[in-house]
Amino acid sequence: MCGIVGAVAERNVVQILLEGLRRLEYRGYDSAGVALIRENNLSIVKRTGKVQALVDAIDEDNGKGTTGVAHTRWATHGGVTEVNAHPHYSHDRFAVVHNGIIENHKYLRSELTQKGFEFVSETDTETIAHNIAANMAETGDLLQAVLTAVKGFEGAYGTVVIDKQNPNEMVVARSGSPLVIGLGIGENFVASDQMALFPVTRRFIFLQEGDVAKITRTSVTIIDSDGNEVEREATESNVQHDAGDKGTYRHYMLKEIYEQPDVIRNTLKERVTTDGLTDNLFGPNSDVIFEKTNYIKIIACGTSYHAGVTAKYWLEQYAGVHCDVEIASEFRYRKSFVPDNSLLITISQSGETADTLAALRLAKELGYMSSLAICNVDGSSLVRESEMSFMTKAGTEVGVASTKAFTTQLASLLMLTISIGQQKGMSSDVKSSMLAGLSSLPTKLEETLALSDEIEDLAEEFADKYHSLFLGRGDQYPIAMEGALKLKEISYIHAEAYASGELKHGPLALIDADMPVIVVAPNNELLEKLHSNVEEVRARGGIMYVFADKESQFESDETMRVVNVPNCKDAIAPIIYTIPLQLLSYYVALIKGTDVDQPRNLAKSVTVE
Ligand code: AGP
């Protein structure tokens, strides 16, 4: 989603800003812009499309400045146009970039219009620029002008303001959208994500909710939400930005699919042995908290939600704890009942998803006993605001369609199931079987990836299809949901997932030869039921693609193609069966020629509602 980079220095900052934007590109955006101040001159360049279009538009005249802000925009208010791209400006003096949504922008717009301000864009952000210009006329001080302005904003903002008449400072404000200050020597920076600033610094101050800060080359002044000047600790970041380049892979997504055996090895390393799990693996005192836990609520969005649904099956079956899973955007806006000794678990790749963060904050008010974040980004807002955290070690995931983050979430949730199960009297047989399953995972994943050619071949049959149906039962139902999401996201083929038992309650009406049916059918106690579901589809002329192991006794014929997945233990089967569905959506998208790593309309990290 939108990205922010800002700098105040003695040197020309344009390359720092552009490199920062490149590092945020994978998050998804549709236009980019930069504002630079040089000797009391303000220049603004914006382009729709990729950051490269902005880079190409920058030259000797407009590409110099010692203070500057840059932005990648993912359109919310107003179409994808150069005028709507950030930075926005007022009086040819102030330039503003903004992540988030100013919800009362209509009211602010009419108020400012009455005061004589002229709006050129359709965005909510332009109200910030004019608001600050209006306040500046009264206070004459940029920090004061921003402090006054934010009092009138409703909604979410991470915003940076520069003023050509105060060329050696930036004023920034954070509420509901992250901002981090990067500390240099004789120069300072700001960004919506620390990764954008790794080429220039590793020392960061993470702003807190409601903070407003003035940043000069040599100082940082922070005012908290109560209006008091505060010191915030600077920390040295050890976060690895290891995305590297695509290497020999055509897309990041394919690279990330193939990285799964290794990143799962990393996720298990020093956490799982054949004897058990490390004590208090999920945070200080986690074993005591798990022992007390009577009820678990899992909150997440998208793919991370699917990981949560899979975990519900595991936690209830193997650990014997009552668990519900809910989409964050639903949870945050309804009244819910919190039983005694409830544990809240959030799952998120980025740790910055607006709805998941809001749900965590709400849960604290509702009196959950404790909170645990399962997350891929150390230092993210979700990790910092949760009482316990557990890092999935997927490494940087660049492809918008989540792959390795999902399977490392699942591996982490299986560890969690064992960890909680141990406190709830899980039998040693179940525990050893799950541990053995976990240890075998990386090798089984390697074997499953060897199906790639066979799946690439099968993908040809989807290229002219508009709709598809994914079926699974038990803990494979969420895997069917995830398979359907992947196909929609990157190939733009409509895909729905159903628990197979629901077929005759409606979706059977859709079956015909133009609606491929994808079935995940591991060899477990539900196999016979799945065989019946397959026959129901066959009887209606449906064409099926079945992923099953050899013993499952599915045979390819004119209406059914069977892909044999390696045998595996029950608990890890959802992780193994995820792989062929990822490969299928990747190869279908490849044939359709879509932008696999940055599919249309989507952002990697959804930091607004
Ligand atoms: C997955 O392919 C999606 N891009 C999306 O559903 C994602 O999982 C969701 O937005 C949640 O993100 P998070 O894990 O960073 O919170």
Coordinates of N, CA, C and O in Angstrom, one line a residue, residues 453-550:
D453 N 6.4 -29.5 -12.9 CA 6.2 -29.7 -14.4 C 4.8 -30.2 -14.7 O 4.1 -29.8 -15.6
E454 N 4.4 -31.2 -13.9 CA 3.1 -31.8 -14.1 C 2.0 -30.8 -13.9 O 1.0 -30.7 -14.7
I455 N 2.2 -29.9 -12.9 CA 1.2 -28.9 -12.6 C 1.2 -27.8 -13.7 O 0.1 -27.3 -14.1
E456 N 2.4 -27.5 -14.2 CA 2.5 -26.5 -15.3 C 1.7 -26.9 -16.5 O 1.0 -26.2 -17.1
D457 N 1.8 -28.2 -16.8 CA 1.1 -28.8 -17.9 C -0.4 -28.7 -17.7 O -1.2 -28.4 -18.6
L458 N -0.8 -29.0 -16.5 CA -2.3 -29.0 -16.2 C -2.9 -27.6 -16.2 O -4.0 -27.4 -16.6
A459 N -2.0 -26.6 -15.9 CA -2.5 -25.2 -15.9 C -3.0 -24.8 -17.3 O -3.9 -23.9 -17.3
E460 N -2.5 -25.4 -18.3 CA -3.0 -25.0 -19.7 C -4.5 -25.1 -19.8 O -5.2 -24.4 -20.5
E461 N -5.1 -26.1 -19.1 CA -6.5 -26.3 -19.2 C -7.4 -25.3 -18.5 O -8.6 -25.3 -18.6
F462 N -6.7 -24.4 -17.7 CA -7.5 -23.3 -17.0 C -7.5 -22.0 -17.8 O -8.2 -21.1 -17.4
A463 N -6.6 -21.9 -18.7 CA -6.4 -20.6 -19.4 C -7.6 -20.0 -19.9 O -7.8 -18.7 -19.9
D464 N -8.6 -20.8 -20.4 CA -9.8 -20.2 -21.0 C -11.0 -20.2 -20.1 O -12.1 -20.0 -20.5
K465 N -10.7 -20.5 -18.8 CA -11.9 -20.6 -17.9 C -12.1 -19.3 -17.2 O -11.1 -18.5 -16.9
Y466 N -13.3 -19.0 -16.8 CA -13.7 -17.8 -16.1 C -14.0 -18.1 -14.6 O -14.0 -17.2 -13.8
H467 N -14.4 -19.3 -14.3 CA -14.8 -19.7 -12.9 C -14.2 -21.0 -12.5 O -13.8 -21.8 -13.4
S468 N -14.1 -21.2 -11.2 CA -13.5 -22.5 -10.7 C -14.0 -22.7 -9.3 O -14.4 -21.7 -8.6
L469 N -14.0 -23.9 -8.9 CA -14.5 -24.3 -7.5 C -13.4 -25.2 -6.8 O -12.9 -26.1 -7.4
F470 N -13.1 -24.8 -5.6 CA -12.1 -25.6 -4.8 C -12.8 -26.3 -3.7 O -13.6 -25.7 -3.0
L471 N -12.5 -27.6 -3.5 CA -13.2 -28.4 -2.5 C -12.2 -29.0 -1.5 O -11.1 -29.4 -2.0
G472 N -12.5 -29.0 -0.3 CA -11.7 -29.7 0.7 C -12.6 -30.0 1.9 O -13.7 -29.5 2.1
R473 N -12.1 -30.9 2.8 CA -12.8 -31.2 4.0 C -11.9 -31.1 5.2 O -10.7 -31.3 5.1
G474 N -12.5 -30.9 6.4 CA -11.7 -30.8 7.6 C -10.6 -29.7 7.5 O -10.8 -28.7 6.9
D475 N -9.4 -30.1 7.9 CA -8.3 -29.0 7.9 C -7.8 -28.8 6.5 O -6.9 -27.9 6.3
Q476 N -8.4 -29.4 5.5 CA -8.0 -29.1 4.1 C -9.0 -28.1 3.5 O -8.8 -27.5 2.4
Y477 N -10.1 -27.8 4.2 CA -11.1 -26.8 3.7 C -10.4 -25.4 3.7 O -10.5 -24.8 2.6
P478 N -9.7 -25.0 4.8 CA -9.0 -23.7 4.6 C -7.9 -23.7 3.5 O -7.6 -22.7 3.0
I479 N -7.4 -24.9 3.2 CA -6.4 -25.0 2.2 C -7.1 -24.7 0.8 O -6.5 -24.1 -0.1
A480 N -8.3 -25.3 0.7 CA -9.1 -25.0 -0.5 C -9.4 -23.5 -0.6 O -9.3 -22.9 -1.7
M481 N -9.7 -22.9 0.5 CA -10.0 -21.4 0.5 C -8.7 -20.7 0.1 O -8.8 -19.7 -0.7
E482 N -7.6 -21.1 0.6 CA -6.3 -20.4 0.2 C -6.0 -20.6 -1.3 O -5.6 -19.7 -1.9
G483 N -6.3 -21.8 -1.7 CA -6.0 -22.1 -3.2 C -6.9 -21.2 -4.0 O -6.4 -20.7 -5.1
A484 N -8.1 -21.0 -3.6 CA -9.0 -20.2 -4.4 C -8.6 -18.7 -4.4 O -8.6 -18.0 -5.4
L485 N -8.1 -18.3 -3.2 CA -7.7 -16.9 -3.1 C -6.5 -16.7 -4.0 O -6.4 -15.6 -4.7
K486 N -5.5 -17.6 -4.0 CA -4.3 -17.5 -4.9 C -4.7 -17.3 -6.3 O -4.2 -16.5 -7.0
L487 N -5.6 -18.2 -6.8 CA -6.0 -18.2 -8.2 C -6.7 -16.9 -8.5 O -6.4 -16.3 -9.6
K488 N -7.6 -16.4 -7.7 CA -8.2 -15.1 -7.9 C -7.2 -14.0 -8.0 O -7.2 -13.1 -8.9
E489 N -6.3 -13.9 -7.0 CA -5.4 -12.8 -6.9 C -4.5 -12.6 -8.1 O -4.3 -11.5 -8.5
I490 N -4.0 -13.7 -8.6 CA -3.0 -13.5 -9.6 C -3.4 -13.9 -11.0 O -2.8 -13.4 -12.0
S491 N -4.5 -14.7 -11.2 CA -4.9 -15.0 -12.5 C -6.2 -14.3 -12.9 O -6.6 -14.4 -14.1
Y492 N -6.9 -13.7 -11.9 CA -8.1 -13.0 -12.1 C -9.3 -14.0 -12.5 O -10.3 -13.5 -13.0
I493 N -9.1 -15.2 -12.3 CA -10.2 -16.2 -12.5 C -11.0 -16.3 -11.2 O -10.5 -16.4 -10.1
H494 N -12.3 -16.2 -11.4 CA -13.2 -16.3 -10.3 C -13.1 -17.7 -9.6 O -13.2 -18.7 -10.3
A495 N -12.8 -17.7 -8.4 CA -12.6 -19.0 -7.7 C -13.4 -19.0 -6.4 O -13.3 -18.0 -5.6
E496 N -14.1 -20.1 -6.1 CA -14.8 -20.2 -4.8 C -14.3 -21.4 -4.1 O -14.0 -22.4 -4.8
A497 N -14.3 -21.4 -2.8 CA -14.0 -22.6 -2.1 C -15.1 -23.0 -1.2 O -15.8 -22.2 -0.6
Y498 N -15.4 -24.4 -1.2 CA -16.4 -24.9 -0.4 C -15.9 -26.1 0.4 O -15.1 -26.8 -0.1
A499 N -16.4 -26.2 1.6 CA -16.3 -27.5 2.3 C -17.1 -28.5 1.5 O -18.3 -28.3 1.3
S500 N -16.5 -29.6 1.1 CA -17.1 -30.5 0.2 C -18.5 -31.0 0.6 O -19.4 -31.2 -0.3
G501 N -18.7 -31.1 1.9 CA -20.1 -31.5 2.4 C -21.2 -30.5 2.0 O -22.3 -30.8 2.1
E502 N -20.8 -29.3 1.7 CA -21.8 -28.3 1.3 C -22.2 -28.3 -0.1 O -23.1 -27.6 -0.5
L503 N -21.5 -29.2 -0.9 CA -21.8 -29.2 -2.4 C -23.3 -29.2 -2.7 O -23.8 -28.4 -3.5
K504 N -23.9 -30.2 -2.1 CA -25.3 -30.4 -2.5 C -26.3 -29.4 -1.9 O -27.5 -29.4 -2.1
H505 N -25.7 -28.5 -1.1 CA -26.6 -27.5 -0.5 C -26.6 -26.2 -1.4 O -27.0 -25.2 -0.9
G506 N -26.1 -26.3 -2.6 CA -26.1 -25.2 -3.5 C -25.2 -25.2 -4.6 O -25.6 -25.2 -5.8
P507 N -23.9 -25.2 -4.3 CA -22.9 -25.0 -5.4 C -22.9 -26.1 -6.5 O -22.5 -25.8 -7.6
L508 N -23.5 -27.2 -6.3 CA -23.6 -28.3 -7.3 C -24.4 -27.7 -8.5 O -24.1 -28.2 -9.7
A509 N -25.2 -26.7 -8.3 CA -25.9 -26.1 -9.5 C -25.0 -25.5 -10.5 O -25.3 -25.3 -11.6
L510 N -23.8 -25.1 -10.0 CA -22.8 -24.4 -10.9 C -22.1 -25.4 -11.8 O -21.4 -25.0 -12.8
I511 N -22.1 -26.7 -11.5 CA -21.2 -27.6 -12.1 C -21.5 -27.8 -13.6 O -22.6 -28.1 -14.0
D512 N -20.5 -27.6 -14.5 CA -20.6 -28.0 -15.9 C -19.2 -28.1 -16.4 O -18.2 -27.9 -15.6
A513 N -19.0 -28.4 -17.6 CA -17.6 -28.6 -18.2 C -16.8 -27.4 -18.2 O -15.5 -27.5 -18.3
D514 N -17.4 -26.2 -18.0 CA -16.6 -25.0 -18.0 C -16.2 -24.5 -16.6 O -15.7 -23.4 -16.5
M515 N -16.5 -25.3 -15.6 CA -16.2 -24.9 -14.2 C -15.3 -25.9 -13.6 O -15.8 -26.9 -13.0
P516 N -14.0 -25.8 -13.8 CA -13.1 -26.8 -13.2 C -13.3 -26.9 -11.7 O -13.4 -25.9 -11.0
V517 N -13.2 -28.1 -11.2 CA -13.3 -28.4 -9.8 C -12.0 -28.9 -9.3 O -11.5 -29.9 -9.8
I518 N -11.4 -28.2 -8.3 CA -10.1 -28.6 -7.8 C -10.4 -29.2 -6.4 O -11.0 -28.6 -5.6
V519 N -9.9 -30.5 -6.2 CA -10.1 -31.2 -5.0 C -8.8 -31.5 -4.2 O -7.9 -32.0 -4.8
V520 N -8.7 -31.1 -3.0 CA -7.6 -31.5 -2.2 C -8.1 -32.7 -1.3 O -8.9 -32.6 -0.5
A521 N -7.5 -33.8 -1.6 CA -8.0 -35.1 -1.0 C -7.0 -35.9 -0.3 O -6.6 -37.0 -0.8
P522 N -6.4 -35.5 0.8 CA -5.4 -36.3 1.5 C -6.1 -37.6 2.1 O -7.3 -37.7 2.2
N523 N -5.2 -38.6 2.3 CA -5.7 -39.9 2.7 C -5.9 -39.9 4.2 O -5.1 -40.3 5.0
N524 N -7.1 -39.4 4.6 CA -7.4 -39.4 6.1 C -8.8 -40.0 6.3 O -9.4 -40.5 5.3
E525 N -9.4 -39.8 7.5 CA -10.7 -40.4 7.8 C -11.8 -39.9 7.0 O -12.9 -40.4 6.9
L526 N -11.6 -38.8 6.3 CA -12.6 -38.2 5.5 C -12.6 -38.6 4.0 O -13.4 -38.1 3.2
L527 N -11.6 -39.4 3.7 CA -11.4 -39.8 2.3 C -12.6 -40.4 1.6 O -13.0 -40.0 0.5
E528 N -13.3 -41.3 2.3 CA -14.5 -41.9 1.7 C -15.6 -40.9 1.3 O -16.2 -40.9 0.3
K529 N -15.7 -39.9 2.3 CA -16.7 -38.9 2.0 C -16.3 -38.1 0.8 O -17.2 -37.7 0.0
L530 N -15.0 -37.8 0.6 CA -14.5 -37.1 -0.5 C -14.8 -37.9 -1.8 O -15.2 -37.3 -2.9
H531 N -14.6 -39.2 -1.8 CA -14.9 -40.0 -2.9 C -16.3 -39.8 -3.4 O -16.6 -39.7 -4.6
S532 N -17.2 -39.7 -2.4 CA -18.6 -39.5 -2.8 C -18.8 -38.2 -3.4 O -19.6 -38.0 -4.4
N533 N -18.2 -37.2 -2.8 CA -18.3 -35.8 -3.4 C -17.8 -35.8 -4.8 O -18.4 -35.1 -5.7
V534 N -16.7 -36.5 -5.1 CA -16.2 -36.5 -6.4 C -17.2 -37.1 -7.4 O -17.4 -36.7 -8.5
E535 N -17.8 -38.2 -6.9 CA -18.8 -38.9 -7.8 C -20.0 -37.9 -8.1 O -20.6 -37.9 -9.2
E536 N -20.4 -37.1 -7.1 CA -21.5 -36.2 -7.3 C -21.2 -35.2 -8.4 O -22.0 -34.8 -9.2
V537 N -19.9 -34.7 -8.4 CA -19.5 -33.8 -9.5 C -19.4 -34.5 -10.8 O -19.9 -34.0 -11.8
R538 N -18.9 -35.7 -10.8 CA -18.7 -36.5 -12.1 C -20.1 -36.7 -12.7 O -20.3 -36.5 -13.9
A539 N -21.1 -37.0 -11.9 CA -22.5 -37.3 -12.4 C -23.1 -36.1 -13.0 O -24.0 -36.2 -13.8
R540 N -22.6 -34.9 -12.7 CA -23.1 -33.6 -13.3 C -22.2 -33.1 -14.4 O -22.3 -31.9 -14.8
G541 N -21.3 -33.9 -14.9 CA -20.5 -33.5 -16.1 C -19.4 -32.6 -15.7 O -18.8 -31.9 -16.6
G542 N -19.0 -32.6 -14.4 CA -17.9 -31.7 -14.0 C -16.5 -32.2 -14.4 O -16.4 -33.5 -14.5
I543 N -15.6 -31.3 -14.6 CA -14.2 -31.8 -14.8 C -13.4 -31.5 -13.6 O -13.4 -30.4 -13.0
M544 N -12.7 -32.5 -13.1 CA -12.0 -32.4 -11.8 C -10.5 -32.5 -11.9 O -10.0 -33.3 -12.7
Y545 N -9.8 -31.8 -10.9 CA -8.4 -31.9 -10.8 C -8.2 -32.3 -9.3 O -8.5 -31.5 -8.4
V546 N -7.7 -33.5 -9.1 CA -7.7 -34.0 -7.7 C -6.2 -34.2 -7.3 O -5.4 -34.8 -8.0
F547 N -5.9 -33.6 -6.1 CA -4.6 -33.7 -5.5 C -4.7 -34.7 -4.4 O -5.5 -34.5 -3.4
A548 N -4.1 -35.9 -4.5 CA -4.2 -36.9 -3.5 C -3.0 -37.8 -3.6 O -2.3 -37.8 -4.5
D549 N -2.8 -38.6 -2.5 CA -1.6 -39.5 -2.5 C -2.0 -40.8 -3.2 O -3.2 -41.0 -3.5
K550 N -1.0 -41.6 -3.5 CA -1.2 -42.8 -4.3 C -2.3 -43.8 -3.7 O -3.1 -44.4 -4.4

